[in-house]
JSON list of C-alpha atoms in Angstrom, two decimals:
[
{"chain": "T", "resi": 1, "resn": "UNK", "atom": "CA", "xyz": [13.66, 12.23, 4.07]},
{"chain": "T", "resi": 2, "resn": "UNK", "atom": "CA", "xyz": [13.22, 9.39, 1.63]},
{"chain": "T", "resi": 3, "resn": "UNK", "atom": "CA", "xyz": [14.45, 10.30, -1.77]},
{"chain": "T", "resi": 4, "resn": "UNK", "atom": "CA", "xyz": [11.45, 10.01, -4.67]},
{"chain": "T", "resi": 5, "resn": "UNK", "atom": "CA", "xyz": [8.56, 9.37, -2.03]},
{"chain": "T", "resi": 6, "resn": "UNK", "atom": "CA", "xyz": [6.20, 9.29, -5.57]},
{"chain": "T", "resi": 7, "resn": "UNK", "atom": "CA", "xyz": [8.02, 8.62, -8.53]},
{"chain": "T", "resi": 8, "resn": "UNK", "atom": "CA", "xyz": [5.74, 9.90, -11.68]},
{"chain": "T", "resi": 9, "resn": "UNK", "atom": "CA", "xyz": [2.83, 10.65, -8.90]},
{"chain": "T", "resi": 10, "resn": "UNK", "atom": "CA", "xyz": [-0.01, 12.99, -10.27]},
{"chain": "T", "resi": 11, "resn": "UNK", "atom": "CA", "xyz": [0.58, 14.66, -6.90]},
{"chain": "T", "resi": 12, "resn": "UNK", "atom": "CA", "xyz": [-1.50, 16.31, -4.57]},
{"chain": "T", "resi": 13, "resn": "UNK", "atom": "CA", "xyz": [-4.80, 18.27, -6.08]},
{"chain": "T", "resi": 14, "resn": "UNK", "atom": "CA", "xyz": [-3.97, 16.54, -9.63]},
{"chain": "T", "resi": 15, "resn": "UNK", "atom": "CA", "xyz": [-6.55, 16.99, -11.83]},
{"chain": "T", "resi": 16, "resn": "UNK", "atom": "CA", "xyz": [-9.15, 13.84, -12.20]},
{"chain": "T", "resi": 17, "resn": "UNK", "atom": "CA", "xyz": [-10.91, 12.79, -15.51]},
{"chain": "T", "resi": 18, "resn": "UNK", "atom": "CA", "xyz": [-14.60, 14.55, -15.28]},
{"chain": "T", "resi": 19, "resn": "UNK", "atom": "CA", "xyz": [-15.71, 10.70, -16.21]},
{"chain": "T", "resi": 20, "resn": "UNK", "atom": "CA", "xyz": [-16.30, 8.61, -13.03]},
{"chain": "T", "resi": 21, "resn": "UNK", "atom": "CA", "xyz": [-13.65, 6.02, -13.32]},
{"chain": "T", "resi": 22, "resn": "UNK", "atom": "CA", "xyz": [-14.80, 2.38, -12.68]},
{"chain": "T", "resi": 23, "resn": "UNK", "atom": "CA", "xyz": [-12.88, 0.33, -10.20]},
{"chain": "T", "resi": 24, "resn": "UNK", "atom": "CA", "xyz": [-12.88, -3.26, -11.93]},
{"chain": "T", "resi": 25, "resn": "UNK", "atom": "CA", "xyz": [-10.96, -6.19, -12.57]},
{"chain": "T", "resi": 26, "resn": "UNK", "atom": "CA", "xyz": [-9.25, -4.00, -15.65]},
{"chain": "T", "resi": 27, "resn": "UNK", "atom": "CA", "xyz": [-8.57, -1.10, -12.54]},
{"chain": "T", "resi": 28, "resn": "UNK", "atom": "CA", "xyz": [-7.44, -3.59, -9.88]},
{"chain": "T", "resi": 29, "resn": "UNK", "atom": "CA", "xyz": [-4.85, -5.23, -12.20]},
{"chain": "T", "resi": 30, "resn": "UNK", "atom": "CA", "xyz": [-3.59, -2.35, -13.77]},
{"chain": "T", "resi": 31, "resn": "UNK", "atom": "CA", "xyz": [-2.77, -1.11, -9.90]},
{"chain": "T", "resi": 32, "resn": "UNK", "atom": "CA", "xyz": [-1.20, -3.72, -9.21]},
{"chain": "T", "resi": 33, "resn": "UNK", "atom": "CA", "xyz": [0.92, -3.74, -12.02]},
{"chain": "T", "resi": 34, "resn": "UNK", "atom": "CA", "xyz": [2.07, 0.17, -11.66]},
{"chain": "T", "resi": 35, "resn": "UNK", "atom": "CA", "xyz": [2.74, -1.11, -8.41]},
{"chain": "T", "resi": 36, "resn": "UNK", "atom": "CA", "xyz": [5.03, -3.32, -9.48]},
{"chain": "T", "resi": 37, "resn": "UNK", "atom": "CA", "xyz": [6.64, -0.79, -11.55]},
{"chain": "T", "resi": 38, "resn": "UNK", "atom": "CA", "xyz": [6.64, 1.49, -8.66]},
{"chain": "T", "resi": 39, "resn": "UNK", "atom": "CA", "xyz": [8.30, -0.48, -6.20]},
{"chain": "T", "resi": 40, "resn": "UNK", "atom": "CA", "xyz": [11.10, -1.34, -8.74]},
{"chain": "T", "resi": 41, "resn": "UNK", "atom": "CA", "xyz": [11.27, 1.93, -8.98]},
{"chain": "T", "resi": 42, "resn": "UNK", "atom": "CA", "xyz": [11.92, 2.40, -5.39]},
{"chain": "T", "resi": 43, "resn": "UNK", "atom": "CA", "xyz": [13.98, -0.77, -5.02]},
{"chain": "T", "resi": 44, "resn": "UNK", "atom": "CA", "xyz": [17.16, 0.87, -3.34]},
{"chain": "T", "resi": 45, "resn": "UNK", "atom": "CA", "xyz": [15.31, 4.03, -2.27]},
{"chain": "T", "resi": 46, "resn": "UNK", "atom": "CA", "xyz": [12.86, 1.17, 0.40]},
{"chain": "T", "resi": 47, "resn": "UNK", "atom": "CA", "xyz": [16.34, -0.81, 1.35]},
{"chain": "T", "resi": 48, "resn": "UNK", "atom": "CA", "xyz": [18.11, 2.77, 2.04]},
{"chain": "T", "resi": 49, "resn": "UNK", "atom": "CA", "xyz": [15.68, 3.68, 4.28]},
{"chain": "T", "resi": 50, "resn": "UNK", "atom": "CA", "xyz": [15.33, -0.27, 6.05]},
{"chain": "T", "resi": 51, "resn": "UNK", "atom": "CA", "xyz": [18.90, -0.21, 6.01]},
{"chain": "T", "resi": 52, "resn": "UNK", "atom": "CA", "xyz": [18.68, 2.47, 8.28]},
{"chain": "T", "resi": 53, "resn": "UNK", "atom": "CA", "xyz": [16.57, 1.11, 10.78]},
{"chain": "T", "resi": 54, "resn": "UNK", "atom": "CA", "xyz": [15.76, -2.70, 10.08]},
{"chain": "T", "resi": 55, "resn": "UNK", "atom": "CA", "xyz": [17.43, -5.42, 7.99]},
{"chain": "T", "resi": 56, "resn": "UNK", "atom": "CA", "xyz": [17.86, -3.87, 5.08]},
{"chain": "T", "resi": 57, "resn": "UNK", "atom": "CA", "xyz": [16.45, -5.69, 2.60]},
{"chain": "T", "resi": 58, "resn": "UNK", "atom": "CA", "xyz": [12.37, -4.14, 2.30]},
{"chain": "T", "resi": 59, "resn": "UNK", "atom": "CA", "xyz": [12.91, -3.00, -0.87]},
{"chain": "T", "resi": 60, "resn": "UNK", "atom": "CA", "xyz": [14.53, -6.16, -2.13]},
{"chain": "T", "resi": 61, "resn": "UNK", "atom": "CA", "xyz": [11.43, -7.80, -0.76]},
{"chain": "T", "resi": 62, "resn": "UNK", "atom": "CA", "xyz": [8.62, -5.84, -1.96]},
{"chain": "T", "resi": 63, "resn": "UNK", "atom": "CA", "xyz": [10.00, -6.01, -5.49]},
{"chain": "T", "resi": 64, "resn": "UNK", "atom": "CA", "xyz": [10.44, -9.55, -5.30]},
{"chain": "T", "resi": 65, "resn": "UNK", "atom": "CA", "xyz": [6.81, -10.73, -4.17]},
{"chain": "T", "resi": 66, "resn": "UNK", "atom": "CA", "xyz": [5.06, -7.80, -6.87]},
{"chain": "T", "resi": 67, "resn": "UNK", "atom": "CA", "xyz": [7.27, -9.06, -9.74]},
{"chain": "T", "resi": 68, "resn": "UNK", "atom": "CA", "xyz": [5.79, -12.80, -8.49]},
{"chain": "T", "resi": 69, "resn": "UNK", "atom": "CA", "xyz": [2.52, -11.69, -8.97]},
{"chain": "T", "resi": 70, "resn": "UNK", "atom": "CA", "xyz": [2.97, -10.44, -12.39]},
{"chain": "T", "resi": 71, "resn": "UNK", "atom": "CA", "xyz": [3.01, -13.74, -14.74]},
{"chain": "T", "resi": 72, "resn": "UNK", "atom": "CA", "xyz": [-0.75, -14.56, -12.59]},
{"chain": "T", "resi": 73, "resn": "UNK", "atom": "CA", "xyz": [-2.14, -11.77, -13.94]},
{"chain": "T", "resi": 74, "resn": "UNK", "atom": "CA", "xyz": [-2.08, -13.10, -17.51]},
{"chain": "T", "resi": 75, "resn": "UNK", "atom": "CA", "xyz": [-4.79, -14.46, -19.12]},
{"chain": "T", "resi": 76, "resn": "UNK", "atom": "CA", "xyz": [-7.46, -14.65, -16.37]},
{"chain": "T", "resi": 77, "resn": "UNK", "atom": "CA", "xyz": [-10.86, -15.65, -17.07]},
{"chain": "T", "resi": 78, "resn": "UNK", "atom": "CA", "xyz": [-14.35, -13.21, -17.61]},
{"chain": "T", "resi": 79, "resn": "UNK", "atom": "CA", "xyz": [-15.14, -14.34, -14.28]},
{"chain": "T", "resi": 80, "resn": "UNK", "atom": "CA", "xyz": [-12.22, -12.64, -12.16]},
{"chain": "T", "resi": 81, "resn": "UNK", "atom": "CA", "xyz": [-13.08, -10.34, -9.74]},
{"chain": "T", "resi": 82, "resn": "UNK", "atom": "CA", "xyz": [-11.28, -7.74, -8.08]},
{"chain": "T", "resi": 83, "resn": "UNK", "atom": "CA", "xyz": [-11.51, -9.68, -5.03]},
{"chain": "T", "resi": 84, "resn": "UNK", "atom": "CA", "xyz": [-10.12, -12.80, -6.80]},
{"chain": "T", "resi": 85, "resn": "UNK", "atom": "CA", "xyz": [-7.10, -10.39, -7.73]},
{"chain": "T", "resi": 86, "resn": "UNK", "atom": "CA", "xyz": [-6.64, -9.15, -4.42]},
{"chain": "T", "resi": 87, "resn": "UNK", "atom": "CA", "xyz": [-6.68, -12.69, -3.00]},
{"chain": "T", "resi": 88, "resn": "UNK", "atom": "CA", "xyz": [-3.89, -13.71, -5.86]},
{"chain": "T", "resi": 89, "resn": "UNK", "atom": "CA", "xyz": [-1.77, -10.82, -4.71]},
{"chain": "T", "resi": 90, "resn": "UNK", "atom": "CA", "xyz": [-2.26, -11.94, -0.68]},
{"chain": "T", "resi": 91, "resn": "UNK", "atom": "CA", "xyz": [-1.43, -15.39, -1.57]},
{"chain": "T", "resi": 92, "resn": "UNK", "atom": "CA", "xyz": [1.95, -14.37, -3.74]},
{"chain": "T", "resi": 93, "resn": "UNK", "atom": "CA", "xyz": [3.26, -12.30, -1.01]},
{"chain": "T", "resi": 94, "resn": "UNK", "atom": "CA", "xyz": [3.04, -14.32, 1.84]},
{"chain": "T", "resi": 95, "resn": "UNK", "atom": "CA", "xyz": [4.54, -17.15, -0.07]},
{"chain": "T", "resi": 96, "resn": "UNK", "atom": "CA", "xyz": [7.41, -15.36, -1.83]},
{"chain": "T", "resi": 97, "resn": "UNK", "atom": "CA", "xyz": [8.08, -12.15, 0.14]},
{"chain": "T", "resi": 98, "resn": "UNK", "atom": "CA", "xyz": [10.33, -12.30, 3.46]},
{"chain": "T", "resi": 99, "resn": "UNK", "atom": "CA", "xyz": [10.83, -10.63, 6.75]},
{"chain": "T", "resi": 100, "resn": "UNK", "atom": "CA", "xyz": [7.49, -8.93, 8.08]},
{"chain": "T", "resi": 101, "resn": "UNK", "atom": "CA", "xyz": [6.36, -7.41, 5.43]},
{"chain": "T", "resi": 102, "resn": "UNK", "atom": "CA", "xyz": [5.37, -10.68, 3.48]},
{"chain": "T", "resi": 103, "resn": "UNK", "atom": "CA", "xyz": [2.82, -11.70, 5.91]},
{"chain": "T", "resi": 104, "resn": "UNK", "atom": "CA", "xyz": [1.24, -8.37, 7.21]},
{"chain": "T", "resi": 105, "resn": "UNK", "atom": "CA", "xyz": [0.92, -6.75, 3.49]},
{"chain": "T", "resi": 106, "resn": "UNK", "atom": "CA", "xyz": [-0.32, -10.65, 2.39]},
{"chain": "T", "resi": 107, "resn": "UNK", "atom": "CA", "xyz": [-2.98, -10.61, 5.29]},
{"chain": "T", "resi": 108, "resn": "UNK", "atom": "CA", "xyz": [-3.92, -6.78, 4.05]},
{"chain": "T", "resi": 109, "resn": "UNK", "atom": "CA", "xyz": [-4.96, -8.35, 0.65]},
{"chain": "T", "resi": 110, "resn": "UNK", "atom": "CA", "xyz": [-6.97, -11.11, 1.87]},
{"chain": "T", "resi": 111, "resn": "UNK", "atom": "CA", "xyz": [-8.60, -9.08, 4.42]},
{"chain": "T", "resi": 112, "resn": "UNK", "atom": "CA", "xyz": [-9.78, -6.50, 1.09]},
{"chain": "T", "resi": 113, "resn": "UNK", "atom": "CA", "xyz": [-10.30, -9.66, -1.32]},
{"chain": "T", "resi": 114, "resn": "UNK", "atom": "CA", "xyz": [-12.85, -10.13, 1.94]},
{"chain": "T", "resi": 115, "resn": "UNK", "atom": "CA", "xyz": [-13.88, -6.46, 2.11]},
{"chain": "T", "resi": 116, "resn": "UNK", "atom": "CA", "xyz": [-15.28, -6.16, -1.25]},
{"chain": "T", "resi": 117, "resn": "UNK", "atom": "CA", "xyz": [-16.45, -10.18, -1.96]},
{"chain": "T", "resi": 118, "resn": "UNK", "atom": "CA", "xyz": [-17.83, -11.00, -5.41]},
{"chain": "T", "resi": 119, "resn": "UNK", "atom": "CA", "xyz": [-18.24, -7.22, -6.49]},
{"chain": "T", "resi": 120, "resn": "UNK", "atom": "CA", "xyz": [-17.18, -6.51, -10.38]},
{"chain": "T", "resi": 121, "resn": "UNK", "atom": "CA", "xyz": [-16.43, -3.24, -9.78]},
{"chain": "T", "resi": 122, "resn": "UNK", "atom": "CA", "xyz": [-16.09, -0.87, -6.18]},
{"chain": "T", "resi": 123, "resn": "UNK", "atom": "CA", "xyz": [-18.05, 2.44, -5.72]},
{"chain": "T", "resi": 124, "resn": "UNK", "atom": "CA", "xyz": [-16.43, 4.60, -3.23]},
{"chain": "T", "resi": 125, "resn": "UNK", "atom": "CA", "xyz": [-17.81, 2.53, 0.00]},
{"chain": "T", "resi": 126, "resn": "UNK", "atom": "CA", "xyz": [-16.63, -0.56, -1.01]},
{"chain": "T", "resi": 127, "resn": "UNK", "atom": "CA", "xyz": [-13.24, 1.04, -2.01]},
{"chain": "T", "resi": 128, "resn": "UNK", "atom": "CA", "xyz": [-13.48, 2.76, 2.20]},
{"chain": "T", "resi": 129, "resn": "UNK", "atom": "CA", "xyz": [-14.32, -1.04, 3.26]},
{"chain": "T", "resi": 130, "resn": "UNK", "atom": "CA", "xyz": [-10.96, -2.30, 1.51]},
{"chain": "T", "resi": 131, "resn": "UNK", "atom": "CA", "xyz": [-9.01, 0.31, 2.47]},
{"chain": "T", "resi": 132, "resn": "UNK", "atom": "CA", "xyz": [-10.54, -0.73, 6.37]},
{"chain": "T", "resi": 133, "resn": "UNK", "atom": "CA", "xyz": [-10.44, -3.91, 6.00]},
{"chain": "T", "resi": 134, "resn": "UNK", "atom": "CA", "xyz": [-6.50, -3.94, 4.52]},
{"chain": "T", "resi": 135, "resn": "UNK", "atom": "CA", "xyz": [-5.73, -1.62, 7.85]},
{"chain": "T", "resi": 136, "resn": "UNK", "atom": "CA", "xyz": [-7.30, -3.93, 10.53]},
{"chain": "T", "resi": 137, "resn": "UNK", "atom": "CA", "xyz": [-5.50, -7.06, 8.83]},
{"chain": "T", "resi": 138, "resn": "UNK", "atom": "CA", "xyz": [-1.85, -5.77, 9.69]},
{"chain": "T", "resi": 139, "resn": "UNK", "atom": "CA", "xyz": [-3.22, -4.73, 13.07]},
{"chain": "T", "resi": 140, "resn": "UNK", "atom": "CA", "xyz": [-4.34, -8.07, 13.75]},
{"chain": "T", "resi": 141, "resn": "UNK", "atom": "CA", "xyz": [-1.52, -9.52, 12.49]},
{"chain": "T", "resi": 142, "resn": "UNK", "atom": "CA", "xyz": [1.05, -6.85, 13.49]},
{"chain": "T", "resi": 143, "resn": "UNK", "atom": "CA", "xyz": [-0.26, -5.74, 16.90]},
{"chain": "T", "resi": 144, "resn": "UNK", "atom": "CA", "xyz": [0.38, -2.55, 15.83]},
{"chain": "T", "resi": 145, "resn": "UNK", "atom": "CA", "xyz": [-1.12, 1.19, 16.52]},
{"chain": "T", "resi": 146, "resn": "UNK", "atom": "CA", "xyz": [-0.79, 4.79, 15.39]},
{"chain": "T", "resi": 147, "resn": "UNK", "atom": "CA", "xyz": [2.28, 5.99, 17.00]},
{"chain": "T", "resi": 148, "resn": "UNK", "atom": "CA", "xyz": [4.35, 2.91, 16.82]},
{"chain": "T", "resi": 149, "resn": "UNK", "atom": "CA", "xyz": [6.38, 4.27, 13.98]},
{"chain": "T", "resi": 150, "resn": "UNK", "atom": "CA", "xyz": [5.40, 1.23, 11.50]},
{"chain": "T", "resi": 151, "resn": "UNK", "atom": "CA", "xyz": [3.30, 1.00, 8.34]},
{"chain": "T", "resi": 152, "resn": "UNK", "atom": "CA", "xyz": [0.39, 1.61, 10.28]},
{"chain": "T", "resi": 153, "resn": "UNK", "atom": "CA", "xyz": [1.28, 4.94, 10.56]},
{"chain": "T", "resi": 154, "resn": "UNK", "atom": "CA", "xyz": [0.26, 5.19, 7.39]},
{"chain": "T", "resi": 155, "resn": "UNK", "atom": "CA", "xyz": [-2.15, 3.40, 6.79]},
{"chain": "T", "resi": 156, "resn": "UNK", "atom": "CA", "xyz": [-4.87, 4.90, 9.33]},
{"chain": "T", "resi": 157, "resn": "UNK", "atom": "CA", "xyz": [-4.41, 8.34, 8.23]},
{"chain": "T", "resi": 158, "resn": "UNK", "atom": "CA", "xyz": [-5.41, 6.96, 4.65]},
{"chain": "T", "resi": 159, "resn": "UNK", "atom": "CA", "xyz": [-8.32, 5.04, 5.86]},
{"chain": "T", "resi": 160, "resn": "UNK", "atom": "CA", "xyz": [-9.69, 8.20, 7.85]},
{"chain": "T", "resi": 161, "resn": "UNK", "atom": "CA", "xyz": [-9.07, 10.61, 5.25]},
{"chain": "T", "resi": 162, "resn": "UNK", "atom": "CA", "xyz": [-10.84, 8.28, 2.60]},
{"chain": "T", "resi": 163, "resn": "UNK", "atom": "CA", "xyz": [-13.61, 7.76, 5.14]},
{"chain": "T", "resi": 164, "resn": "UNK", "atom": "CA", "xyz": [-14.13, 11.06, 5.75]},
{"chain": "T", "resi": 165, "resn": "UNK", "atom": "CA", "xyz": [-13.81, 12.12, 2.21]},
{"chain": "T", "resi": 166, "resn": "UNK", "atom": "CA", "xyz": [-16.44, 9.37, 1.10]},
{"chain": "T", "resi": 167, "resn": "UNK", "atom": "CA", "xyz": [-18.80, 10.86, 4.25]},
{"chain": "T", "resi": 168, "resn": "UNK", "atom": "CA", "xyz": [-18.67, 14.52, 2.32]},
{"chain": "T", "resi": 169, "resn": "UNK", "atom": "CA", "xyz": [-19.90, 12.91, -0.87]},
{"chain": "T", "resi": 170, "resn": "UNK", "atom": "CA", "xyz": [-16.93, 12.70, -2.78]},
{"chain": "T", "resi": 171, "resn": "UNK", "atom": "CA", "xyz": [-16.53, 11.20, -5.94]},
{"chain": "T", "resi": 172, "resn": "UNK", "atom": "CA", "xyz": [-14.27, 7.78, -5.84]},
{"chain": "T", "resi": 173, "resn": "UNK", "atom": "CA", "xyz": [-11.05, 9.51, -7.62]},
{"chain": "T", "resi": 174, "resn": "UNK", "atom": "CA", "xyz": [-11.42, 12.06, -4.58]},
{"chain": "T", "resi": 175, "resn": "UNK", "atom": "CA", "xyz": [-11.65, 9.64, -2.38]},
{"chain": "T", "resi": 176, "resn": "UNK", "atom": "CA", "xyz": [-8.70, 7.37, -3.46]},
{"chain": "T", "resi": 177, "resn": "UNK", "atom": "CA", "xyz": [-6.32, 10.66, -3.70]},
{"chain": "T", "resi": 178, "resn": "UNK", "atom": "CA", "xyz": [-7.16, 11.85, -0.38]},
{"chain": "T", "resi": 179, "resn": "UNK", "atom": "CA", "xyz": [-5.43, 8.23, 1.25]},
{"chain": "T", "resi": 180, "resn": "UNK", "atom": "CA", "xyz": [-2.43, 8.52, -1.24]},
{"chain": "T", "resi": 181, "resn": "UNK", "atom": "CA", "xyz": [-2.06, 12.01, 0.20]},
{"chain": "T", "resi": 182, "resn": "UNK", "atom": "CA", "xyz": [-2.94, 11.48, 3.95]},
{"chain": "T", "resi": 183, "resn": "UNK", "atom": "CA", "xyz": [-0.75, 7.71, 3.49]},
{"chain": "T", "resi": 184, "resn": "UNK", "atom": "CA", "xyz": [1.97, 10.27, 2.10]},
{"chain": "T", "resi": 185, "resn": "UNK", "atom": "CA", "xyz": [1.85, 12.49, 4.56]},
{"chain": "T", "resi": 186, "resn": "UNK", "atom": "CA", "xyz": [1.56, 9.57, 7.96]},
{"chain": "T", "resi": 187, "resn": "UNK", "atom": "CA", "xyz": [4.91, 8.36, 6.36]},
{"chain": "T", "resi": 188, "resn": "UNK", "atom": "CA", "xyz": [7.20, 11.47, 6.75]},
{"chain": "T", "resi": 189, "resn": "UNK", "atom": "CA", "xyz": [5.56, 11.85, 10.20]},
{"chain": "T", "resi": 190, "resn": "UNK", "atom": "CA", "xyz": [7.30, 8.38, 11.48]},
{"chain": "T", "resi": 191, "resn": "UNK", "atom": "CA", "xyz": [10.84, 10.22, 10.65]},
{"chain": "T", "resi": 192, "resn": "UNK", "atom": "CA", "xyz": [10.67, 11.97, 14.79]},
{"chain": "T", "resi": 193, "resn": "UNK", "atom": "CA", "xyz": [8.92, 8.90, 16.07]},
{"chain": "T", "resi": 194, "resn": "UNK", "atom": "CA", "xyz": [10.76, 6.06, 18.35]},
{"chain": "T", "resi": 195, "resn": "UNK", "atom": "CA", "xyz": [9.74, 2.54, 17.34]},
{"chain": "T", "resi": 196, "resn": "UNK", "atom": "CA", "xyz": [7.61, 0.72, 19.31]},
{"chain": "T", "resi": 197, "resn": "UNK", "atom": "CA", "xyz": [7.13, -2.45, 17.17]},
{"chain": "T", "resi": 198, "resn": "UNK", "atom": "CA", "xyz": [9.95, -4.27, 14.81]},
{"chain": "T", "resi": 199, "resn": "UNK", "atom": "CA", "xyz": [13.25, -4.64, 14.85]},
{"chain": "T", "resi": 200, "resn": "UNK", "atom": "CA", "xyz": [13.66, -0.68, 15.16]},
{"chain": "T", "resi": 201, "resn": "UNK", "atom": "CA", "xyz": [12.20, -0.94, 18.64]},
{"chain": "T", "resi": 202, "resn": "UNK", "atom": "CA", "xyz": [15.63, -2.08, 19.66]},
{"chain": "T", "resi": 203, "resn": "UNK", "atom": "CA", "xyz": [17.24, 1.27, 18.26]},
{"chain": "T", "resi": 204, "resn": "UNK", "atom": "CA", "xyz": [15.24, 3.35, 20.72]},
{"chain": "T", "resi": 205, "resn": "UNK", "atom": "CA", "xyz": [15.99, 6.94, 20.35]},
{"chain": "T", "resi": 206, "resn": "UNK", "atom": "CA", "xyz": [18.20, 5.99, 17.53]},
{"chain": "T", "resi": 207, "resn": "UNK", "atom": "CA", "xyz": [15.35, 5.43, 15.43]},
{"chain": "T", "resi": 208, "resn": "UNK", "atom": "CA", "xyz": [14.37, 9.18, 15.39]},
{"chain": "T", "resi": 209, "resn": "UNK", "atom": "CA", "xyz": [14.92, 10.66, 12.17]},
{"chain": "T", "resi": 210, "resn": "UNK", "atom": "CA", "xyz": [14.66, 7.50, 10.04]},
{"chain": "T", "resi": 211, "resn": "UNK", "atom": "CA", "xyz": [11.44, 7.23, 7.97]},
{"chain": "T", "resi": 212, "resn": "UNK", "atom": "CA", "xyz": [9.82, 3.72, 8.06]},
{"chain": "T", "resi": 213, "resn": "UNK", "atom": "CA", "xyz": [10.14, 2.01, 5.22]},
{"chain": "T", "resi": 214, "resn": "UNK", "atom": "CA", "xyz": [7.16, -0.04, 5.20]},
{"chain": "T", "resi": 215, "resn": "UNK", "atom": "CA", "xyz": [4.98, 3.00, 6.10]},
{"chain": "T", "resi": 216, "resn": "UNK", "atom": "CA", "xyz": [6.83, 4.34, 3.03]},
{"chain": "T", "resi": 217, "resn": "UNK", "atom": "CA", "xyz": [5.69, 1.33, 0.70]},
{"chain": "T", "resi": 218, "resn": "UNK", "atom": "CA", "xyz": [2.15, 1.97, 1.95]},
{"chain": "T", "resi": 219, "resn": "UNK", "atom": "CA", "xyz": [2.64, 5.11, 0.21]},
{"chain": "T", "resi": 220, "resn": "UNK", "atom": "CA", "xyz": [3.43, 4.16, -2.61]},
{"chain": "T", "resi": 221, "resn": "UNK", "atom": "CA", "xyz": [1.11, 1.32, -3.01]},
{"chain": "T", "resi": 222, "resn": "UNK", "atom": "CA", "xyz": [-2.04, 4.13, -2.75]},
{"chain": "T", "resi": 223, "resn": "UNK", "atom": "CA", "xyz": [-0.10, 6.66, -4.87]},
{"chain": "T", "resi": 224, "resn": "UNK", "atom": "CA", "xyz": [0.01, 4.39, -7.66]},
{"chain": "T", "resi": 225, "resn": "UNK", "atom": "CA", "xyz": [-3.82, 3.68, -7.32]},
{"chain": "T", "resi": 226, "resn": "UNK", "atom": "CA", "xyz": [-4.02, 7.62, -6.76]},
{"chain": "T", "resi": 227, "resn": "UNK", "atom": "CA", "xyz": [-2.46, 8.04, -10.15]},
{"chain": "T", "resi": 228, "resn": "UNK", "atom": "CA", "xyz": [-4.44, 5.64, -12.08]},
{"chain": "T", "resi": 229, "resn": "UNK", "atom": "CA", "xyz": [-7.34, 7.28, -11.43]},
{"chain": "T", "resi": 230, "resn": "UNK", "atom": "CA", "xyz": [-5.52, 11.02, -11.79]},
{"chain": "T", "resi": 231, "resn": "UNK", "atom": "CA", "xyz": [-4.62, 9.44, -15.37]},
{"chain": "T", "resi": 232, "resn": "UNK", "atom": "CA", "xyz": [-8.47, 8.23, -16.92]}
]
């Protein structure tokens, strides 16, 4: 099990603010900052659990290319976008953050920065079409499917659950908490899994009871969206 899978998480079924919340610029920075926070957070919790199976070094990475992104967010014009942030954070992780997770959580980004285009702020089908669009962007680049015991594992139960939620008519908050939870949830199920994909593939059985640490990022990527919302 990996030790403080949500640090300061709202949870499951936390309460959300009766006002809608508006997913802007203000939202999408703020998110990426907790994220930051987050995943320094969860520094030596991520390497633990890489250490395990991979290199090692996941959690070194993923703190590294957030804490890059930081100093951009400062003093950006009327005219940013949450696309335009998204695209900032693609571009700062594939430049500064190694191994794999540099390029497939960089081409996520880009592919949402694409998803949502020159919207100010995302209603709960353009949030759906991010989410989609951040999921088919590590496929493409990862080759990756359900099953494989990587991030993806993850990520697709977060897209269908927000999906599905955002079918029934739920507001965006309930939409957004339903992919931290389902995201939470696909990343304890790659602990019995063999890898298929990664440097784990070469542990074979070995792998089995090891969670995967990017699948385990993923999570806490959408928790700390999940939270922001939880907190209006």
């Amino acid at each position: 099990m990996a030790p403080n899978d949500e640090p300061g998480a709202a949870g499951s079924g936390a309460a959300l603010s009766n006002a809608a919340p508006r997913l802007d610029t203000g939202w999408t920075i703020r998110w990426i900052r907790r994220s930051a926070e987050v995943l320094a957070a969860n520094r030596a919790a991520l390497n633990t659990l890489d250490r395990d199976i991979g290199d090692g070094d996941h959690g070194e990475n993923m703190d590294r290319g957030f804490q890059a992104i930081l100093p951009k967010l400062e003093g950006l014009d009327d005219e940013t976008t949450p696309g335009s942030v998204l695209k900032i954070v693609a571009t700062t992780l594939i430049s500064t953050v190694g191994g794999a997770a540099g390029p497939l959580y960089g081409t996520a980004f880009l592919k949402a920065a694409g998803a949502v285009g020159a919207a100010q702020s995302l209603d709960a089908t353009a949030l759906v079409a991010l989410l989609t669009a951040a999921r088919d962007g590590i496929v493409l680049r990862g080759k990756a499917v359900e099953g494989d015991k990587t991030m993806i594992d993850a990520w697709t139960p977060a897209v269908n659950a927000a999906s599905a939620a955002q079918t029934a008519g739920s507001p965006i908050g309930a939409v957004l908490l339903a992919a931290a939870d389902a995201a939470a949830q696909g990343a304890q199920a790659t602990e019995p899994l063999v890898a298929r994909k990664g440097r784990a593939s070469y542990l074979g059985e070995r792998a089995i009871g090891h969670r995967d640490p990017g699948s385990q990022s993923t999570s806490l990527l959408l928790r700390a969206a999940a939270d922001l919302i939880a907190q209006h």
